[in-house]
Amino acid sequence: MAADKSVFAPLRMALWLPLIAFIGLCVVFFASLKFSPRTELPSPLIDRPIPTFSLPELRTAAVRTSADLPEEAFLLNVWATWCFPCREEHPVLMDIAADGIPIVGLNYKDDDSKAIEWLNSIGDPYRLNLVDREGDFGIDLGVYGVPATYLIDSARTIRYKHIGPISRVQWREELAPILRSLQGNDEQV
Amino acid sequence: MIPELAHFFCVLAFTSAVALAFAGFFGAKQRQPVWVKAAKQIAIAQFLFLLCSFVLLDIAFLLDDFTVQYVADNSHTLLPWYYKASAMWGDHEGSFLLWTLVMAGWTGAVALRSESLSYDMRGYVLSVLGLINVAFLLFLLSASSPFVRAFPLEVTTGSDMNAILQDFGHLVHPPFLYLGYVGFSVAFSFAVAALLTGRIDAAWARWSRPWTNTAWALLTVGIALGSWWAYYELGWGGWWFWDPVENASFMPWLAGTALIHSLAVTEKRGAFKSWTVLLALLTFTLCLVGAFLVRSGVLTSVHAFAIDPERGMYLATIVALVACLSLSLYAFRAARLRSRISYHGISRELLLLANNVLLTLALAVIFLYTLYPLFYEWFTDGGRVSLGPPYFNRAFVPLMMLLAGCLALVPISRWKRTPLQLFRPSLYILGGAFVLGLFVPLILSGALHIGVTVCVAVAIWILSTHLADLYRSRRSLILSFLGMSIAHMGFAITVIGVTITSGFSVSQDLRLAVGDEVRVGDRTYVFEDLRVVHGPNYVAHQAQFSVGDVRLLPERRQYTTRNTVTTEAAIRPGFTNDLLVSLGEPVGEGAWAVRIQEKPLIRWIWLGAFIAAIAGFLAVFDVRYRRLKHREARLVQEPQLGSG
C-alpha cells in the first residue's frame, strides 16, 4: 500500500491542475469584464503621435514613412480583403474620399495581389495604401479588429479611434464632426 | 395578461428546479428512493412549465404584443408569421429562455429514461441537472427577463428583427446548437454523480454513451447548419471564419468528440477513467464558457449579442461556480478511479489515446487563439490584437491531418495489441490513395499541390479502410459499429470537401453593368437585367445573371425599419460545384460591384457533417446497449448498495 501511494502521489497532485488552470482563467474573465464595454474602445494611443513606421506602398512597393502622410487631417483605415465588414464599409469610404477627405489605407495581414484586385474592381478610396503583411504596425497602433479607422490631425497625432465598419450614420454624426473640428484647428493655426 | 402568465410559469419552473436539485440530492444521499421518484415527477413538471412559458411568450410575438419590451425590440408587424415565431430567439433574453427550455427538456428525458440506473446515481444526476437550471433560470429571471412590459406605452410597429436573422437558418440553427450544447450537461452530471458515488465502470460508461452521442450529433448538426447559413446568408461565400462565436461552439464539439472516444475505451477496456470524467466536466464547462464569451461581449464578433457588463458578470459567476465546484470534486475524488490496463505497440487503445491527445491539442490551440486578445489586453493594459484565420489554419490543419491518419488505421487495429503484418495491406492502399491524390490537383488546376494531395490521399485512405472493414463484417453488423464506421467516413468526406473548396475555389471581384459578359473559370456569366423588387419589409435591387441555361438572381436588400443592408447571394448548388453570384454596392456609371465564385465540392463539407451526425444517432439506437444496460444495472446496484 505504501509503495502504491508513493507511485500515485505525483498523479494525485496532477488532479488539481485542471482546477488551478481554471481559476487562472476565471481571473482573466473577471478582469476583462472590468474594462469598459467594447463599443467605446479606449486606445492608449489617443492624443499620442502616430507610431513611426516604414512600410511598403501597396501598388509600387516603395517604402513609405510618416513623412509621406498627408499634410492635413486624415483618416487611417485598416482593412483587408478577408474582412467581411470591410465590404460593407467600402462604399462609405468611397463617398468620404469623393468629398476630398484624404484616407490612408493600411492593408492588414493580407495578400498583395488580392488587395490590388479588390481596389481595381470596386474602387480605390485611398490616397496612400500601406502594407502591413505581418501585422506589426497594427500592433503598434493597437488594432483589435478589422476594419478600424483612426482620425489623425495635421500634427500626426491620433485623435480618435473607431472600431468596426463605419456606417453612413456614424460617419455623419460621429466621425465627420470630429474631423471638421480637427480641420478647424488647423485653419486657426 | 399573456406575458405575465409566461413569466409566472417561468417562476414555477424555477421553483421546480430548486425542488429537483434538493429532492434528487436528498434522496441519493439519505437513501430515500421515494425522493428520487419525486425528483422524476418534478423534472417533468419543470419541463412542462417552461414549455408553457416559452409558448406563451411566442404567442406574444405572433400577436405583435409590443407592450412587451422584448417583443417591441425584436419583432415587427410586417414580418411573416414564421419569422415572428423565430424572432423569439433572435436576441439574448429569448434565446436564453430557449436555452433553459432545452435544459429542462434534457432533464425530463433523463428522468424518464433512467429507470435502470441505481437510485442514488439517478438522484445525483437529476439533482445536478436541476442545480444547473436553477442557476440559468435565476439569471433569466433576475438579469435578462424577456417578460418585461414597455412603459410608457407607445404606439409602435416594433423595431424589427435583425435582418440577417430573417432566414430559415435562424429557424433551425440556434435550436440545434442549444440542443447540442445543453445536451452535454447530461454527460457532465453523470460524471459528477460518478465522482460522488465513486462508481465508474463499464456500466457507467454505457449509460453515458448514448446521451453523449445524441448531444454530439445534435451539436454537429447545429454547427453544420450554422456554417451553411453563414455561407449563403453572409453572402460572400465563406463557410467558416474562425470567429469567436464559431469557436465557442467548436471547442465543446472537439471536447465532445474526444469524450465519445474516451468513453469507448472506458466501456470496452475499463481504462482512461479519470480522463473520461475530466473530459465530461470540461465539455460542458466549455459550453458555458462559450455562452459567456458570446453573451458578455468580452470578445467582439460578428454575431455577438448586445453588450451588458452585469450580464457578463453573472454568467462568469455561473461558469466559475460550475467549473470550480466540479473540478474540486474531481481533484478530491478522481484518485479513486484507477485504471488497470496493458496494451502494446499499435493497438486500438493507442489510436484512441492519439485521438484524444490530438483533439485536446487542437482544442487548446483554438482556445488560446480565441482568448489571446483577452490575455493580450490584460498584460498590456488595454492593448488589443486579433488573430486572423491564417493563424488558426496553420495550427489546426496539421493536427487534423495527423488525426485523420490515425483514423484510417482504426478498422485494422485490435484491442490490446495488433500484429504489425495486419497493417501491410493498408499501407498499399495508402500508396494507391497517394497516387490518386497526385492526380486530383493536376486535373483540377494543371499543377502539383502537395498539401491537397496529402489531404485527399488520407481521406481516400480512411474511406477505403472503413469500406473494406464494413464489407468484411457485413454479416455481423451491429448498429454501434456501423455508426462508428459511417461517422469516420463522414469525417473523410468533410476533409475532401474542405480541401478541394479551399484549394480550387475561383473568386473574382468585378465591376459590371447590365449587358456585360464575363468569363470566370470555364463559364461565361451574362449580366442581363437589374430591377427593384419589394419584399414584405425590404426593398431590394435584384440582378439577373445567366450562365448557360441557369439563371441566377442575387439581391441586395435594404431592410426598411432598421435601415440595414443584406447581401443575398444567388447560388446554384451542385453536388460537385456551387456557382455563386453576390451583388455588392453600385460603383458609379451604372456599374455594380459583383463577386462571382465557383466553389467545388463545398456541399461535401456539410454532407460529411450530416452523415457523421446521423451515424451518431445510429449508434444510440443500438439494441445491444439497451439489453446490456439492464443486466449491468442490476449487477452494479446490488453489491454496492451498502458500501457508499
PDB file of C-alpha atoms in Angstrom, chain A residues 1 4-5 8 11-44 81-92 94 108-109 114 117-124 133-135 138-146 161 163 168-169 172, chain B residues 164 234-236 241 274 278 285 289 292-293 296-300 302 307-309 312-314 316-317 319-321 323-325 327-328 330-336 338 367 371 373-378 380-391 507-511 556 563 565-567 584-587 592-595:
ATOM      1  CA  MET A   1       0.000   0.000   0.000  1.00  0.00           C
ATOM      2  CA  ASP A   4       1.299   2.289  -4.107  1.00  0.00           C
ATOM      3  CA  LYS A   5       0.878   5.678  -2.519  1.00  0.00           C
ATOM      4  CA  PHE A   8       0.372   7.801  -7.158  1.00  0.00           C
ATOM      5  CA  LEU A  11      -0.503  11.808 -10.056  1.00  0.00           C
ATOM      6  CA  ARG A  12      -2.730  12.987  -7.256  1.00  0.00           C
ATOM      7  CA  MET A  13      -1.137  16.401  -7.390  1.00  0.00           C
ATOM      8  CA  ALA A  14      -1.821  16.454 -11.122  1.00  0.00           C
ATOM      9  CA  LEU A  15      -5.517  16.040 -10.439  1.00  0.00           C
ATOM     10  CA  TRP A  16      -5.525  19.578  -9.027  1.00  0.00           C
ATOM     11  CA  LEU A  17      -4.109  21.037 -12.214  1.00  0.00           C
ATOM     12  CA  PRO A  18      -7.449  21.424 -14.051  1.00  0.00           C
ATOM     13  CA  LEU A  19      -8.859  23.355 -11.110  1.00  0.00           C
ATOM     14  CA  ILE A  20      -5.814  25.602 -10.821  1.00  0.00           C
ATOM     15  CA  ALA A  21      -5.781  26.287 -14.547  1.00  0.00           C
ATOM     16  CA  PHE A  22      -9.438  27.151 -14.462  1.00  0.00           C
ATOM     17  CA  ILE A  23      -9.102  29.533 -11.539  1.00  0.00           C
ATOM     18  CA  GLY A  24      -6.426  31.345 -13.512  1.00  0.00           C
ATOM     19  CA  LEU A  25      -8.837  31.620 -16.400  1.00  0.00           C
ATOM     20  CA  CYS A  26     -11.577  32.966 -14.141  1.00  0.00           C
ATOM     21  CA  VAL A  27      -9.247  35.747 -13.024  1.00  0.00           C
ATOM     22  CA  VAL A  28      -8.768  36.788 -16.646  1.00  0.00           C
ATOM     23  CA  PHE A  29     -12.519  36.633 -17.305  1.00  0.00           C
ATOM     24  CA  PHE A  30     -13.466  38.760 -14.344  1.00  0.00           C
ATOM     25  CA  ALA A  31     -10.649  41.165 -15.004  1.00  0.00           C
ATOM     26  CA  SER A  32     -11.636  41.594 -18.634  1.00  0.00           C
ATOM     27  CA  LEU A  33     -15.175  42.410 -17.593  1.00  0.00           C
ATOM     28  CA  LYS A  34     -13.836  45.345 -15.626  1.00  0.00           C
ATOM     29  CA  PHE A  35     -12.725  47.007 -18.849  1.00  0.00           C
ATOM     30  CA  SER A  36     -15.402  49.213 -20.312  1.00  0.00           C
ATOM     31  CA  PRO A  37     -17.722  47.656 -22.875  1.00  0.00           C
ATOM     32  CA  ARG A  38     -16.400  47.197 -26.350  1.00  0.00           C
ATOM     33  CA  THR A  39     -18.474  49.840 -28.107  1.00  0.00           C
ATOM     34  CA  GLU A  40     -16.263  52.647 -26.872  1.00  0.00           C
ATOM     35  CA  LEU A  41     -12.808  51.275 -27.310  1.00  0.00           C
ATOM     36  CA  PRO A  42     -10.255  53.244 -25.413  1.00  0.00           C
ATOM     37  CA  SER A  43      -6.927  53.399 -27.090  1.00  0.00           C
ATOM     38  CA  PRO A  44      -3.841  54.215 -25.084  1.00  0.00           C
ATOM     39  CA  THR A  81      -9.845  41.518 -48.329  1.00  0.00           C
ATOM     40  CA  TRP A  82     -10.585  38.659 -45.916  1.00  0.00           C
ATOM     41  CA  CYS A  83     -12.590  41.010 -43.744  1.00  0.00           C
ATOM     42  CA  PHE A  84     -16.287  40.751 -44.436  1.00  0.00           C
ATOM     43  CA  PRO A  85     -17.411  44.020 -42.790  1.00  0.00           C
ATOM     44  CA  CYS A  86     -14.798  45.911 -44.851  1.00  0.00           C
ATOM     45  CA  ARG A  87     -17.032  45.302 -47.844  1.00  0.00           C
ATOM     46  CA  GLU A  88     -19.948  46.941 -46.126  1.00  0.00           C
ATOM     47  CA  GLU A  89     -17.747  49.873 -45.255  1.00  0.00           C
ATOM     48  CA  HIS A  90     -16.206  50.292 -48.671  1.00  0.00           C
ATOM     49  CA  PRO A  91     -18.945  52.396 -50.362  1.00  0.00           C
ATOM     50  CA  VAL A  92     -18.947  54.743 -47.362  1.00  0.00           C
ATOM     51  CA  MET A  94     -15.688  55.887 -51.449  1.00  0.00           C
ATOM     52  CA  TYR A 108      -3.607  44.363 -42.778  1.00  0.00           C
ATOM     53  CA  LYS A 109      -2.350  40.750 -42.859  1.00  0.00           C
ATOM     54  CA  LYS A 114      -5.855  40.129 -53.797  1.00  0.00           C
ATOM     55  CA  GLU A 117      -7.549  43.204 -57.430  1.00  0.00           C
ATOM     56  CA  TRP A 118     -10.119  44.339 -54.854  1.00  0.00           C
ATOM     57  CA  LEU A 119      -9.221  48.008 -55.341  1.00  0.00           C
ATOM     58  CA  ASN A 120      -9.216  47.717 -59.115  1.00  0.00           C
ATOM     59  CA  SER A 121     -12.615  46.102 -59.226  1.00  0.00           C
ATOM     60  CA  ILE A 122     -14.643  48.046 -56.682  1.00  0.00           C
ATOM     61  CA  GLY A 123     -12.763  51.294 -56.474  1.00  0.00           C
ATOM     62  CA  ASP A 124      -9.848  52.746 -54.573  1.00  0.00           C
ATOM     63  CA  ARG A 133       1.639  41.928 -44.003  1.00  0.00           C
ATOM     64  CA  GLU A 134       2.674  40.592 -40.590  1.00  0.00           C
ATOM     65  CA  GLY A 135       0.513  42.964 -38.574  1.00  0.00           C
ATOM     66  CA  GLY A 138      -1.150  47.025 -36.442  1.00  0.00           C
ATOM     67  CA  ILE A 139       0.097  46.009 -33.012  1.00  0.00           C
ATOM     68  CA  ASP A 140       1.821  49.402 -32.615  1.00  0.00           C
ATOM     69  CA  LEU A 141      -1.462  51.039 -33.495  1.00  0.00           C
ATOM     70  CA  GLY A 142      -3.454  48.799 -31.160  1.00  0.00           C
ATOM     71  CA  VAL A 143      -5.534  47.267 -33.931  1.00  0.00           C
ATOM     72  CA  TYR A 144      -8.013  44.959 -32.266  1.00  0.00           C
ATOM     73  CA  GLY A 145     -10.290  44.072 -35.122  1.00  0.00           C
ATOM     74  CA  VAL A 146     -10.546  44.895 -38.780  1.00  0.00           C
ATOM     75  CA  LYS A 161     -10.342  55.556 -32.942  1.00  0.00           C
ATOM     76  CA  ILE A 163     -13.705  50.047 -34.322  1.00  0.00           C
ATOM     77  CA  ARG A 168     -23.146  56.408 -43.070  1.00  0.00           C
ATOM     78  CA  VAL A 169     -24.907  57.462 -39.899  1.00  0.00           C
ATOM     79  CA  ARG A 172     -22.284  61.818 -40.350  1.00  0.00           C
TER      80      ARG A 172
ATOM     81  CA  ILE B 164     -29.599  38.700 -41.107  1.00  0.00           C
ATOM     82  CA  LEU B 234     -23.458  36.474 -45.177  1.00  0.00           C
ATOM     83  CA  GLY B 235     -23.314  36.411 -48.930  1.00  0.00           C
ATOM     84  CA  TRP B 236     -19.622  36.321 -49.711  1.00  0.00           C
ATOM     85  CA  PHE B 241     -14.446  32.397 -40.267  1.00  0.00           C
ATOM     86  CA  SER B 274     -10.254   9.674 -14.717  1.00  0.00           C
ATOM     87  CA  LEU B 278     -12.405  15.157 -16.715  1.00  0.00           C
ATOM     88  CA  THR B 285     -17.715  23.826 -18.935  1.00  0.00           C
ATOM     89  CA  VAL B 289     -17.549  29.418 -21.358  1.00  0.00           C
ATOM     90  CA  PHE B 292     -20.146  33.604 -21.532  1.00  0.00           C
ATOM     91  CA  LEU B 293     -17.927  34.705 -24.404  1.00  0.00           C
ATOM     92  CA  SER B 296     -20.881  39.095 -22.241  1.00  0.00           C
ATOM     93  CA  GLY B 297     -19.217  40.995 -25.054  1.00  0.00           C
ATOM     94  CA  VAL B 298     -15.655  40.424 -23.829  1.00  0.00           C
ATOM     95  CA  LEU B 299     -14.737  39.409 -27.353  1.00  0.00           C
ATOM     96  CA  THR B 300     -16.005  41.307 -30.364  1.00  0.00           C
ATOM     97  CA  VAL B 302     -19.969  39.424 -35.980  1.00  0.00           C
ATOM     98  CA  ILE B 307     -23.407  44.049 -24.563  1.00  0.00           C
ATOM     99  CA  ASP B 308     -24.175  44.315 -20.892  1.00  0.00           C
ATOM    100  CA  PRO B 309     -21.463  44.074 -18.219  1.00  0.00           C
ATOM    101  CA  GLY B 312     -21.308  39.137 -18.217  1.00  0.00           C
ATOM    102  CA  MET B 313     -20.586  39.230 -14.500  1.00  0.00           C
ATOM    103  CA  TYR B 314     -23.485  36.907 -13.749  1.00  0.00           C
ATOM    104  CA  ALA B 316     -18.902  34.469 -15.432  1.00  0.00           C
ATOM    105  CA  THR B 317     -20.065  33.623 -11.914  1.00  0.00           C
ATOM    106  CA  VAL B 319     -19.197  29.360 -15.191  1.00  0.00           C
ATOM    107  CA  ALA B 320     -16.817  29.843 -12.284  1.00  0.00           C
ATOM    108  CA  LEU B 321     -19.122  28.114  -9.813  1.00  0.00           C
ATOM    109  CA  ALA B 323     -16.376  24.580 -13.065  1.00  0.00           C
ATOM    110  CA  CYS B 324     -14.682  25.222  -9.728  1.00  0.00           C
ATOM    111  CA  LEU B 325     -17.091  23.019  -7.790  1.00  0.00           C
ATOM    112  CA  LEU B 327     -13.147  20.394 -10.686  1.00  0.00           C
ATOM    113  CA  SER B 328     -12.607  20.483  -6.911  1.00  0.00           C
ATOM    114  CA  TYR B 330     -12.623  15.886  -9.355  1.00  0.00           C
ATOM    115  CA  ALA B 331      -9.373  16.786  -7.587  1.00  0.00           C
ATOM    116  CA  PHE B 332     -10.566  15.146  -4.369  1.00  0.00           C
ATOM    117  CA  ARG B 333     -12.206  12.069  -5.804  1.00  0.00           C
ATOM    118  CA  ALA B 334     -10.575  11.173  -9.090  1.00  0.00           C
ATOM    119  CA  ALA B 335      -7.614   9.472  -7.425  1.00  0.00           C
ATOM    120  CA  ARG B 336     -10.004   6.628  -6.613  1.00  0.00           C
ATOM    121  CA  ARG B 338      -7.804   3.771 -11.166  1.00  0.00           C
ATOM    122  CA  PHE B 367      -8.876  28.161 -27.000  1.00  0.00           C
ATOM    123  CA  LEU B 371      -8.778  34.166 -25.892  1.00  0.00           C
ATOM    124  CA  PRO B 373      -6.932  39.150 -27.369  1.00  0.00           C
ATOM    125  CA  LEU B 374      -8.191  38.923 -23.775  1.00  0.00           C
ATOM    126  CA  PHE B 375      -4.819  37.904 -22.379  1.00  0.00           C
ATOM    127  CA  TYR B 376      -3.106  40.494 -24.502  1.00  0.00           C
ATOM    128  CA  GLU B 377      -5.403  43.210 -23.237  1.00  0.00           C
ATOM    129  CA  TRP B 378      -4.770  42.061 -19.701  1.00  0.00           C
ATOM    130  CA  THR B 380      -0.559  45.173 -21.952  1.00  0.00           C
ATOM    131  CA  ASP B 381      -3.080  47.192 -20.013  1.00  0.00           C
ATOM    132  CA  GLY B 382      -5.696  47.672 -22.668  1.00  0.00           C
ATOM    133  CA  GLY B 383      -3.773  46.801 -25.827  1.00  0.00           C
ATOM    134  CA  ARG B 384      -5.721  44.981 -28.495  1.00  0.00           C
ATOM    135  CA  VAL B 385      -4.912  42.447 -31.172  1.00  0.00           C
ATOM    136  CA  SER B 386      -6.772  39.924 -33.206  1.00  0.00           C
ATOM    137  CA  LEU B 387      -5.615  36.745 -34.852  1.00  0.00           C
ATOM    138  CA  GLY B 388      -6.915  36.069 -38.317  1.00  0.00           C
ATOM    139  CA  PRO B 389      -7.821  32.774 -39.983  1.00  0.00           C
ATOM    140  CA  PRO B 390      -4.228  32.105 -41.174  1.00  0.00           C
ATOM    141  CA  TYR B 391      -3.095  31.587 -37.569  1.00  0.00           C
ATOM    142  CA  SER B 507     -13.366  34.013 -56.948  1.00  0.00           C
ATOM    143  CA  GLN B 508     -13.389  37.273 -58.842  1.00  0.00           C
ATOM    144  CA  ASP B 509     -14.420  40.736 -57.764  1.00  0.00           C
ATOM    145  CA  LEU B 510     -15.722  42.559 -60.777  1.00  0.00           C
ATOM    146  CA  ARG B 511     -17.233  45.815 -61.812  1.00  0.00           C
ATOM    147  CA  ARG B 556     -29.011  43.440 -52.251  1.00  0.00           C
ATOM    148  CA  ASN B 563     -32.110  50.518 -42.379  1.00  0.00           C
ATOM    149  CA  VAL B 565     -28.444  46.063 -45.901  1.00  0.00           C
ATOM    150  CA  THR B 566     -28.031  42.343 -46.505  1.00  0.00           C
ATOM    151  CA  THR B 567     -26.425  40.624 -49.442  1.00  0.00           C
ATOM    152  CA  GLY B 584     -22.329  44.424 -53.932  1.00  0.00           C
ATOM    153  CA  GLU B 585     -22.727  48.165 -53.983  1.00  0.00           C
ATOM    154  CA  PRO B 586     -23.165  50.429 -57.007  1.00  0.00           C
ATOM    155  CA  VAL B 587     -19.782  51.771 -58.081  1.00  0.00           C
ATOM    156  CA  TRP B 592     -22.100  47.361 -59.696  1.00  0.00           C
ATOM    157  CA  ALA B 593     -19.536  45.553 -57.637  1.00  0.00           C
ATOM    158  CA  VAL B 594     -20.134  41.871 -58.227  1.00  0.00           C
ATOM    159  CA  ARG B 595     -18.358  38.849 -56.867  1.00  0.00           C
TER     160      ARG B 595
END
